[in-house]
PDB file of C-alpha atoms and ligand atoms in Angstrom:
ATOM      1  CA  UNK A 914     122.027  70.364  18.901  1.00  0.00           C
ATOM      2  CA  UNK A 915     122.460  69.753  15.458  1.00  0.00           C
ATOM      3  CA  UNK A 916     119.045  71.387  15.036  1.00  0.00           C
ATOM      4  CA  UNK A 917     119.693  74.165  16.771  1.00  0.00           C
ATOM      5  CA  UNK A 918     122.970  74.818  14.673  1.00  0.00           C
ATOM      6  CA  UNK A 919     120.612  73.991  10.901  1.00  0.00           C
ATOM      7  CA  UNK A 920     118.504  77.048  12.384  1.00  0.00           C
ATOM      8  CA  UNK A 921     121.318  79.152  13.334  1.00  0.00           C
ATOM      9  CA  UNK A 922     122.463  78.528   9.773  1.00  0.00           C
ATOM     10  CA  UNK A 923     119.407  79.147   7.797  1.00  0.00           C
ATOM     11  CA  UNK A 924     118.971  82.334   9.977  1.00  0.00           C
ATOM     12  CA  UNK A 925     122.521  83.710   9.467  1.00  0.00           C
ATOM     13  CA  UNK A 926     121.782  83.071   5.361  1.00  0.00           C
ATOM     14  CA  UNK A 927     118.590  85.000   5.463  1.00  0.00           C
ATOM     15  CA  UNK A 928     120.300  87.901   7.172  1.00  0.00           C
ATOM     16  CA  UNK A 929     123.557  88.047   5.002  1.00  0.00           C
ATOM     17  CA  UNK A 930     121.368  87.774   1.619  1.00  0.00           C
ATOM     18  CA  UNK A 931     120.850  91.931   1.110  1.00  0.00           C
ATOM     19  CA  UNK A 932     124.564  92.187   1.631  1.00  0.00           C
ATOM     20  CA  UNK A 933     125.703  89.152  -0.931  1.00  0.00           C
ATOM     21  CA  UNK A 934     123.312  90.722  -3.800  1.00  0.00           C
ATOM     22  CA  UNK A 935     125.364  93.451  -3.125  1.00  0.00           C
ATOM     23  CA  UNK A 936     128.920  92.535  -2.810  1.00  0.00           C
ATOM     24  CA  UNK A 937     127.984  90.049  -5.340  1.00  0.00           C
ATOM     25  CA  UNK A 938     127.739  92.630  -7.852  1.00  0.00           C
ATOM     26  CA  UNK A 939     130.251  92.955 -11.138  1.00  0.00           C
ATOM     27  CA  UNK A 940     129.795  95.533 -13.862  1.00  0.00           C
ATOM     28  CA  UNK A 941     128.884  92.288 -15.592  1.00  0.00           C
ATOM     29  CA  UNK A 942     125.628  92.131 -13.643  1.00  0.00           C
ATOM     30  CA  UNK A 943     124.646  95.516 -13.735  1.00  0.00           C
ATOM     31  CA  UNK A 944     125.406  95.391 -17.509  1.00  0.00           C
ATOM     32  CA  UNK A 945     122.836  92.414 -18.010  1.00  0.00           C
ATOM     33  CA  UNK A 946     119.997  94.043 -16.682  1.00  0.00           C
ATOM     34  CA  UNK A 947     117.072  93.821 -18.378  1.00  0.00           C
ATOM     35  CA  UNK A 948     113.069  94.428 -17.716  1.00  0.00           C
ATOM     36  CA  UNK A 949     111.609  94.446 -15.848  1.00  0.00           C
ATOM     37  CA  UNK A 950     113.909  96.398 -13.733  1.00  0.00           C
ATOM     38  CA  UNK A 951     113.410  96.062  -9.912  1.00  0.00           C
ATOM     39  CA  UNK A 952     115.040  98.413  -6.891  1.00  0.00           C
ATOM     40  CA  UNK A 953     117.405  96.214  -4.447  1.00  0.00           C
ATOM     41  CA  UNK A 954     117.494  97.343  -1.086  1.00  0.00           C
ATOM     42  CA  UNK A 955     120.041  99.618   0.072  1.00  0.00           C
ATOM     43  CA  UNK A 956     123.727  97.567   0.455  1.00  0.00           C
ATOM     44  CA  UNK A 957     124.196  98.567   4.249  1.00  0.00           C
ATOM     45  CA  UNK A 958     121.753 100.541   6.509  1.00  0.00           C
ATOM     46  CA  UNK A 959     120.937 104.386   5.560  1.00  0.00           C
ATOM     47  CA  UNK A 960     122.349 106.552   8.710  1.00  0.00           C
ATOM     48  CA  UNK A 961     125.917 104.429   8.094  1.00  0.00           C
ATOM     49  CA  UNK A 962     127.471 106.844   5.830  1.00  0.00           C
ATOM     50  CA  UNK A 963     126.070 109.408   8.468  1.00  0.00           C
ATOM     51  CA  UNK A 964     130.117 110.492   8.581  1.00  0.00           C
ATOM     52  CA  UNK A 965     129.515 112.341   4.952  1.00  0.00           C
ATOM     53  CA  UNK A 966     125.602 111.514   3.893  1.00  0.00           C
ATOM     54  CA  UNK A 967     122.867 112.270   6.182  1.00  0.00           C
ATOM     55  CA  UNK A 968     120.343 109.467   6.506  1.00  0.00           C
ATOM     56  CA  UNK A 969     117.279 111.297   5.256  1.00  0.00           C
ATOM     57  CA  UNK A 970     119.521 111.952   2.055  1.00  0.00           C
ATOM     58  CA  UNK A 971     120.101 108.664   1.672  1.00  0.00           C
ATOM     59  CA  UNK A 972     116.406 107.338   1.873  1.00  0.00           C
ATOM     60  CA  UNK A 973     115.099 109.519  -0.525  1.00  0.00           C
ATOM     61  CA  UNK A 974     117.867 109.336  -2.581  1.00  0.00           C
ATOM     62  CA  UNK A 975     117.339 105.672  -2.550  1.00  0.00           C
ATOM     63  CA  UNK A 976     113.453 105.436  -2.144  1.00  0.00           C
ATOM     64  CA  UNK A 977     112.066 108.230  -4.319  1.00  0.00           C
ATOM     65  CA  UNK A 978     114.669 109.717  -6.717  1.00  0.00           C
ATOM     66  CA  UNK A 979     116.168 106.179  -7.507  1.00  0.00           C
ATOM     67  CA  UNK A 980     113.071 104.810  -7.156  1.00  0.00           C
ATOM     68  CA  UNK A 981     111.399 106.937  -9.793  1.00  0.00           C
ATOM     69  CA  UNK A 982     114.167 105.883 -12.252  1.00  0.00           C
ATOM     70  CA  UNK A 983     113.212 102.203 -12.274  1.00  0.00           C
ATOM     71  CA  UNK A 984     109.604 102.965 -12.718  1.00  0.00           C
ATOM     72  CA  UNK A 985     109.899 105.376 -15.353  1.00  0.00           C
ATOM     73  CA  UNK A 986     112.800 102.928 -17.345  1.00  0.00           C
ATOM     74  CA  UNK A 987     109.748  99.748 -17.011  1.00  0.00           C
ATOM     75  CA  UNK A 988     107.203 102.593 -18.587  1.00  0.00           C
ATOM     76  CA  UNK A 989     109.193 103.780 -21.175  1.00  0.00           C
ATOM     77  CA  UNK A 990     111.165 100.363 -21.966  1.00  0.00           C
ATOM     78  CA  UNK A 991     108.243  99.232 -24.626  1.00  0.00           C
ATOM     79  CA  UNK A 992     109.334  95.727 -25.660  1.00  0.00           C
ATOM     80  CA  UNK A 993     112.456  96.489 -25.765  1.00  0.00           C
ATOM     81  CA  UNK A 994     113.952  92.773 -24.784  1.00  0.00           C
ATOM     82  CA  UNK A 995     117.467  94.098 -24.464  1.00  0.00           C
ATOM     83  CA  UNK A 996     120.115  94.347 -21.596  1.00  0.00           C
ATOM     84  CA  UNK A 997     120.831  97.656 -20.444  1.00  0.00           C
ATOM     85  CA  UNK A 998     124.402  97.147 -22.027  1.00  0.00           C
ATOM     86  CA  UNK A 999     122.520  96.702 -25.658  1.00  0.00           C
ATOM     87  CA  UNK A1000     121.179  99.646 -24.738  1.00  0.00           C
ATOM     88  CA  UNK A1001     123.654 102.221 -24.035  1.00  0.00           C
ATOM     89  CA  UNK A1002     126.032 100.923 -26.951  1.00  0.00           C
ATOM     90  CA  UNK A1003     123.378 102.123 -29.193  1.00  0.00           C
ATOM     91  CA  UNK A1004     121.938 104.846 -26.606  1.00  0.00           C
ATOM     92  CA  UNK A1005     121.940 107.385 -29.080  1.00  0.00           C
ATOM     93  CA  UNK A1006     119.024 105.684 -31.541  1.00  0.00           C
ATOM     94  CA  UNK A1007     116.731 105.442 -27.916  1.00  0.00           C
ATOM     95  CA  UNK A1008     114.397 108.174 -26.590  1.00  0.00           C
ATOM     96  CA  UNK A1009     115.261 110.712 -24.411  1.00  0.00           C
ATOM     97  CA  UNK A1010     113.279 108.654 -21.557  1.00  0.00           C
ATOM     98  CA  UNK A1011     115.247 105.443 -21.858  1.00  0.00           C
ATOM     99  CA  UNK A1012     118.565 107.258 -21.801  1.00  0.00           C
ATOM    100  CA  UNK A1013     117.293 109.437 -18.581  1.00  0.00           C
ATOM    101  CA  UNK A1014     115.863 106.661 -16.625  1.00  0.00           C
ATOM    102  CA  UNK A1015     117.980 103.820 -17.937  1.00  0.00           C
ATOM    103  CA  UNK A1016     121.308 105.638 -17.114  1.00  0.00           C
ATOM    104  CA  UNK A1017     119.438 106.698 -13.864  1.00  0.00           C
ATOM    105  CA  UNK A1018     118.780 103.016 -12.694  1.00  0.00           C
ATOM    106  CA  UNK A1019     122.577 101.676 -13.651  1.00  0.00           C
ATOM    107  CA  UNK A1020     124.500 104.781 -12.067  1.00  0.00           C
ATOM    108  CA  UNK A1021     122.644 104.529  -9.154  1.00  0.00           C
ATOM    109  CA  UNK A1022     122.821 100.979  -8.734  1.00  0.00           C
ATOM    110  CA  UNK A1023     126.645 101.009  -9.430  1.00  0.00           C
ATOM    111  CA  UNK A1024     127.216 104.408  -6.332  1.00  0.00           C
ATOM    112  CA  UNK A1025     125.648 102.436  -3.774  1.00  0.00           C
ATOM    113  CA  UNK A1026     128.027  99.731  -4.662  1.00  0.00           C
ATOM    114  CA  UNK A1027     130.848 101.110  -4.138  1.00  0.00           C
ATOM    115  CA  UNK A1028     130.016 103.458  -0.783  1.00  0.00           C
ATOM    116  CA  UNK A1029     130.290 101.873   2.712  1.00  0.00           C
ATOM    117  CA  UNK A1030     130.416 102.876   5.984  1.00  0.00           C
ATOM    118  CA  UNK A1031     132.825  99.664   7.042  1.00  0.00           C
ATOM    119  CA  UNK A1032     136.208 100.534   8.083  1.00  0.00           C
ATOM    120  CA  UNK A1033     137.257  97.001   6.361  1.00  0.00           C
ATOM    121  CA  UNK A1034     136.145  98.214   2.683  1.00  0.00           C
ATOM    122  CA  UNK A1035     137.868 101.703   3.121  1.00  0.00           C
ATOM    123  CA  UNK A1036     141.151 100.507   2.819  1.00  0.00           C
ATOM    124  CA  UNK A1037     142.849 100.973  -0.664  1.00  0.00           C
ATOM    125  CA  UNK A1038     144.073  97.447  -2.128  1.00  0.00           C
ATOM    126  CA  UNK A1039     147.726  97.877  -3.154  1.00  0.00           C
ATOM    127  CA  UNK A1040     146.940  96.677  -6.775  1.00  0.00           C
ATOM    128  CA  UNK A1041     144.500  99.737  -7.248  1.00  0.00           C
ATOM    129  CA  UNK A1042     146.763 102.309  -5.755  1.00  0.00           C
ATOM    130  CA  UNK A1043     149.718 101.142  -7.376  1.00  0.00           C
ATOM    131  CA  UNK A1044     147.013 101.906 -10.536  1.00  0.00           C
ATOM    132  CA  UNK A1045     145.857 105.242  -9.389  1.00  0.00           C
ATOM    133  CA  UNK A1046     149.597 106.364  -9.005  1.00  0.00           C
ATOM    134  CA  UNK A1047     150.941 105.155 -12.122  1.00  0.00           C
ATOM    135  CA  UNK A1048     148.180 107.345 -14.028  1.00  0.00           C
ATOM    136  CA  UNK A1049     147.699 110.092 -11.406  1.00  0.00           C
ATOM    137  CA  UNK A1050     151.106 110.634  -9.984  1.00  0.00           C
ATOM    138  CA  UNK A1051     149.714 110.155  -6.197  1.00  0.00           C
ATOM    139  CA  UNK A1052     146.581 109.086  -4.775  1.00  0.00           C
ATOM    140  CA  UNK A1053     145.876 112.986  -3.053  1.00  0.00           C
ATOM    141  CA  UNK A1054     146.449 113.916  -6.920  1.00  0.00           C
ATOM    142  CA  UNK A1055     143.911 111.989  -7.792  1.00  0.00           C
ATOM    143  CA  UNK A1056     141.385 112.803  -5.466  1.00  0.00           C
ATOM    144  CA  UNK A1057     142.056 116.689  -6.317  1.00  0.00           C
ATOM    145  CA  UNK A1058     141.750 116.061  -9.852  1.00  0.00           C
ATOM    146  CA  UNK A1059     138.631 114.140  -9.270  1.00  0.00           C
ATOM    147  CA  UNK A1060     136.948 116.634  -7.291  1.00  0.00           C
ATOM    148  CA  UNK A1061     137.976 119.491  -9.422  1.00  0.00           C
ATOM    149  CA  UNK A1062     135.934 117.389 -12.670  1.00  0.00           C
ATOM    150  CA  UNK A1063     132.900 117.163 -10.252  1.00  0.00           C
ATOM    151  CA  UNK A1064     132.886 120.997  -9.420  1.00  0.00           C
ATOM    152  CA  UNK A1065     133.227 121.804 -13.233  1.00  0.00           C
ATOM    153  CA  UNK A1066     130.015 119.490 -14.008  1.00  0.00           C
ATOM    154  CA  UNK A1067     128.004 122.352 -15.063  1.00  0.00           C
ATOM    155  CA  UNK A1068     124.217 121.310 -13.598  1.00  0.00           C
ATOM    156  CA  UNK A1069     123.475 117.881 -12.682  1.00  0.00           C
ATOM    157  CA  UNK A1070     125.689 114.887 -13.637  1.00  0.00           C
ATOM    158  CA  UNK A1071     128.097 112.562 -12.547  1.00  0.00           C
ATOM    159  CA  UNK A1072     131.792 112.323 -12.246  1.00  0.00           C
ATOM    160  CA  UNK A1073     133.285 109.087 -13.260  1.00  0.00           C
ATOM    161  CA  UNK A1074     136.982 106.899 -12.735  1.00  0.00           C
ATOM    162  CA  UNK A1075     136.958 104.791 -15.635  1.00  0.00           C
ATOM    163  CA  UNK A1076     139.446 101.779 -17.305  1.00  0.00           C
ATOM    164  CA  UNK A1077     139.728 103.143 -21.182  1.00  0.00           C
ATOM    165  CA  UNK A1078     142.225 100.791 -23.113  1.00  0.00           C
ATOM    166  CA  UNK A1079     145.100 102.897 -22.147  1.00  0.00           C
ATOM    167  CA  UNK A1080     144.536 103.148 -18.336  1.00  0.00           C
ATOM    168  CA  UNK A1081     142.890 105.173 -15.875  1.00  0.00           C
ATOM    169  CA  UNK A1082     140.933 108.333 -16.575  1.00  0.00           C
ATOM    170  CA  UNK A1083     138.574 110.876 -14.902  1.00  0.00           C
ATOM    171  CA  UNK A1084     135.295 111.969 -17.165  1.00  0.00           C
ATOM    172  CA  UNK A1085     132.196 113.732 -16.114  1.00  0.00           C
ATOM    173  CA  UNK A1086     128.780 113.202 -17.887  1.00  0.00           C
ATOM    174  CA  UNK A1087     125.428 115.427 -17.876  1.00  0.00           C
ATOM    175  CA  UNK A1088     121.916 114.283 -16.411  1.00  0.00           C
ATOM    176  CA  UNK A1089     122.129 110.410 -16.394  1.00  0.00           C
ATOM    177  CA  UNK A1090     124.472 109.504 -19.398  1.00  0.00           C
ATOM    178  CA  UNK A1091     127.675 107.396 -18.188  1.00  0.00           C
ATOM    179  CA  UNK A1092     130.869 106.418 -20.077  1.00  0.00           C
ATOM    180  CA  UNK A1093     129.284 103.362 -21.367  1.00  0.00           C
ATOM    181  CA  UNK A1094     126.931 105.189 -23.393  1.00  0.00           C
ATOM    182  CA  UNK A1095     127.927 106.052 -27.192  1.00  0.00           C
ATOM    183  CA  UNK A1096     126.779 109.547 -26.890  1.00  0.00           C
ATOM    184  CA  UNK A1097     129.861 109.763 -24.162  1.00  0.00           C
ATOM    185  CA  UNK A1098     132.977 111.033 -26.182  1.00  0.00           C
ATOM    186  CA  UNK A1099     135.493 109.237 -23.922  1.00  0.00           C
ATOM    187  CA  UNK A1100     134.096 106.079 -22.650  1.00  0.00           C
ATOM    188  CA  UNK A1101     134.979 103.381 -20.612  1.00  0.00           C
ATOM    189  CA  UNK A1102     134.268 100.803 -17.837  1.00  0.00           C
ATOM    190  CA  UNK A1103     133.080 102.980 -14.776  1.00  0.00           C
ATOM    191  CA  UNK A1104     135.251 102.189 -11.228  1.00  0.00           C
ATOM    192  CA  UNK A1105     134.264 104.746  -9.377  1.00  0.00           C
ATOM    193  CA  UNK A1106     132.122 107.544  -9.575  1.00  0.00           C
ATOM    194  CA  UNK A1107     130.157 110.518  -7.591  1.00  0.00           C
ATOM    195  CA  UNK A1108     126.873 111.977  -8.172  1.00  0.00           C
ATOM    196  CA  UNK A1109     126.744 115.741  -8.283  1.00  0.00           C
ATOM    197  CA  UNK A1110     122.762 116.074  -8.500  1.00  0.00           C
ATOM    198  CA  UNK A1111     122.267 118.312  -6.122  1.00  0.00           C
ATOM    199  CA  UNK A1112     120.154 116.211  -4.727  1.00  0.00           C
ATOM    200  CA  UNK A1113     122.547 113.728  -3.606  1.00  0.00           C
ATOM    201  CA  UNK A1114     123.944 116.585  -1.079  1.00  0.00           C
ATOM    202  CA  UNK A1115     121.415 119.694  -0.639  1.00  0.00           C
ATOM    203  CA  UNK A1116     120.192 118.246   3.035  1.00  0.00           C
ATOM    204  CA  UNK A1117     123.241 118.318   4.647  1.00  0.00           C
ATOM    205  CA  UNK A1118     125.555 120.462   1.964  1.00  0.00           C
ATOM    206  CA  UNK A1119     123.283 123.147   0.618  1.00  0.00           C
ATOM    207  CA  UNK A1120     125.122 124.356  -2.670  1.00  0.00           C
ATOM    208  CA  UNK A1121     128.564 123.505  -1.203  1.00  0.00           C
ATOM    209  CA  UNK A1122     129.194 120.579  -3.687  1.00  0.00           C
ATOM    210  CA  UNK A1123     133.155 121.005  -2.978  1.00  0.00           C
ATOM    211  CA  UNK A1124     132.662 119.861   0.710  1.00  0.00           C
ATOM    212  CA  UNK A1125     130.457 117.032  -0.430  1.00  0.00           C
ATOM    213  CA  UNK A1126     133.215 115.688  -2.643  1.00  0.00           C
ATOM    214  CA  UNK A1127     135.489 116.312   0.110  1.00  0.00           C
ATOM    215  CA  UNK A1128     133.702 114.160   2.711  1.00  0.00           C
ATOM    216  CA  UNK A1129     132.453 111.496   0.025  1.00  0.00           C
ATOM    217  CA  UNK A1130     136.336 110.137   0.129  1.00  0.00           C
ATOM    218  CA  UNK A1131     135.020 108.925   3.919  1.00  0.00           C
ATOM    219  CA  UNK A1132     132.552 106.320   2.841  1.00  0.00           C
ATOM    220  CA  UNK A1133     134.290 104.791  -0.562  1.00  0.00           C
ATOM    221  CA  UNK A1134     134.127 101.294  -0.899  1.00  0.00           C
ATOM    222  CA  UNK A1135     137.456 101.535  -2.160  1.00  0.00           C
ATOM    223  CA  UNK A1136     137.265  96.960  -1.628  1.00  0.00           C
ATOM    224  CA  UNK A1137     134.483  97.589  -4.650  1.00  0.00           C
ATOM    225  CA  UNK A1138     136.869  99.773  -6.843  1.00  0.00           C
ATOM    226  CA  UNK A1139     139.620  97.467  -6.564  1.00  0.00           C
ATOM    227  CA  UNK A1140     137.148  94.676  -7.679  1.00  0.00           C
ATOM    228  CA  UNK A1141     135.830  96.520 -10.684  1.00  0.00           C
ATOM    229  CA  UNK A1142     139.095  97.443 -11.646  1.00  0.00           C
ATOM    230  CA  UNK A1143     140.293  94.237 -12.082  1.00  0.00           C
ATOM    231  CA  UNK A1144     137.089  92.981 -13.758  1.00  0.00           C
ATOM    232  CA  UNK A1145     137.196  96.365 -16.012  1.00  0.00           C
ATOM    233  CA  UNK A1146     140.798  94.863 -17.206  1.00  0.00           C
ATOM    234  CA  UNK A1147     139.232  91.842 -18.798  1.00  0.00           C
ATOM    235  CA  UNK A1148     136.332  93.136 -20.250  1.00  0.00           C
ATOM    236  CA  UNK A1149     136.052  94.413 -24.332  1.00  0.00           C
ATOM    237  CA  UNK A1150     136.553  97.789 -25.785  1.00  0.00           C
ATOM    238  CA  UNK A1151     133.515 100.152 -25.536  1.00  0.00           C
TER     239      UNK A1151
HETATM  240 MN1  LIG B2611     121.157 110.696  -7.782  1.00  0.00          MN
END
C-alpha cells in the first residue's frame, strides 16, 4: 500500500510541475532572467480561455510568435551576462533587437501569467479591489479606462496596470517596450496588462480590438494580479 501511495505521489508531482513553474512566478523571477532564455509551456491548456481566445490563437501565439522572441533575444544577446532587469534599466544603450525580442520574451511570459480559464483565479481579492477603487473610483471605471488606453495604442503594443510610487496607473507602450524599460516615460512594476498586437486577436476578432478587450476581462487571473500587486509594493523605485 504504501507503495502504491509513493507512486501516486511521485505521479501527482510530475503532473502539477507545468502549473507550479507557473503560479510560482513573481516579477522577481521574470526580472532575473538571463541567457539563455528558454520558452515554458503554456500555464493551463490552450482551448481553456476558449470563452475570449480561440485555441489556434493561443498556440501560435505561444508556439511561433512567442517562440520567435526567445530565439531571436539568445541570437542577438552576444555575451551579454546580464538579467533581463539589467537590461531594460539601461534599455536605451541596447540594440533595437534586444529591446524587441527581450521585451517580447518578458511581456509574454508575464500575460500568460496572469490569464486563466479557472473560475477560482477569476475572483478579485478584496486587497486589490479595495486598490483599484481607491485610484480608479470603481472597478467598471477601471476596466473602461483600461480598455479605452488599449484602443488608443496606435499600431501594435501593449496596455499595462502598473504600481508607480504613488499608486496605481494605466500606461500603454509601442512594439515590445514595457514600463520597466527607461525609454518608458512613466514606469513602473507591471500587474496587469493586455496585448493589442493584432495578432493576439485577428482569428477570432478581426480588427475589432474593442471586443477583444471586452472579453479579455473573462479569463484574468485576477489571483496573479493580486499577487504581483503586493510583491510590486515591496519592490524599489524604477
Ligand atoms: Mn503577442
Amino acid at each position: 500500500m504504501k507503495i502504491i501511495n509513493l507512486f501516486l505521489v511521485s505521479i501527482a508531482t510530475i503532473i502539477a510541475l507545468p502549473t507550479l513553474a507557473a503560479t510560482d512566478l513573481t516579477l522577481k523571477s521574470l526580472n532575473e532572467l538571463k541567457a539563455p532564455f528558454t520558452l515554458a509551456p503554456l500555464p493551463y491548456p490552450a482551448n481553456s480561455l476558449e470563452v475570449a481566445f480561440d485555441e489556434l490563437t493561443m498556440t501560435t501565439h505561444h508556439s511561433k510568435h512567442h517562440q520567435a522572441y526567445v530565439d531571436n533575444l539568445n541570437k542577438n544577446i552576444g555575451d551579454n551576462k546580464g538579467t533581463l532587469l539589467d537590461i531594460f534599466k539601461n534599455m536605451s544603450k541596447q540594440t533595437p533587437a534586444v529591446r524587441n525580442n527581450g521585451g517580447g520574451h518578458w511581456n509574454h511570459a508575464f500575460f500568460w501569467s496572469i490569464l486563466s480559464g479557472n473560475k477560482n483565479d477569476q475572483t478579485i481579492p478584496k486587497k486589490l479591489l479595495k486598490d483599484i477603487e481607491t485610484q480608479f473610483k470603481s472597478l467598471e471605471n477601471f476596466q473602461a479606462e483600461f480598455e479605452k488606453a488599449g484602443l488608443a495604442q496606435f499600431g501594435s503594443g501593449w496596455v499595462w496596470l502598473i504600481r508607480t510610487q504613488t499608486g496605481l496607473a494605466i500606461v500603454a507602450t509601442p512594439y515590445q517596450d514595457n514600463p520597466i524599460m527607461d525609454v518608458t516615460a512613466t514606469r513602473g512594476w507591471p500587474i496587469l496588462a493586455a496585448d493589442v498586437w493584432e495578432h493576439a486577436y485577428y482569428i477570432r476578432y478581426q480588427n475589432r480590438r474593442a471586443d477583444y478587450l471586452k472579453n479579455y476581462w473573462k479569463v484574468v487571473n485576477w489571483r496573479m494580479v493580486d499577487r504581483y500587486n503586493e510583491e510590486a509594493k515591496a519592490l524599489p523605485k524604477l
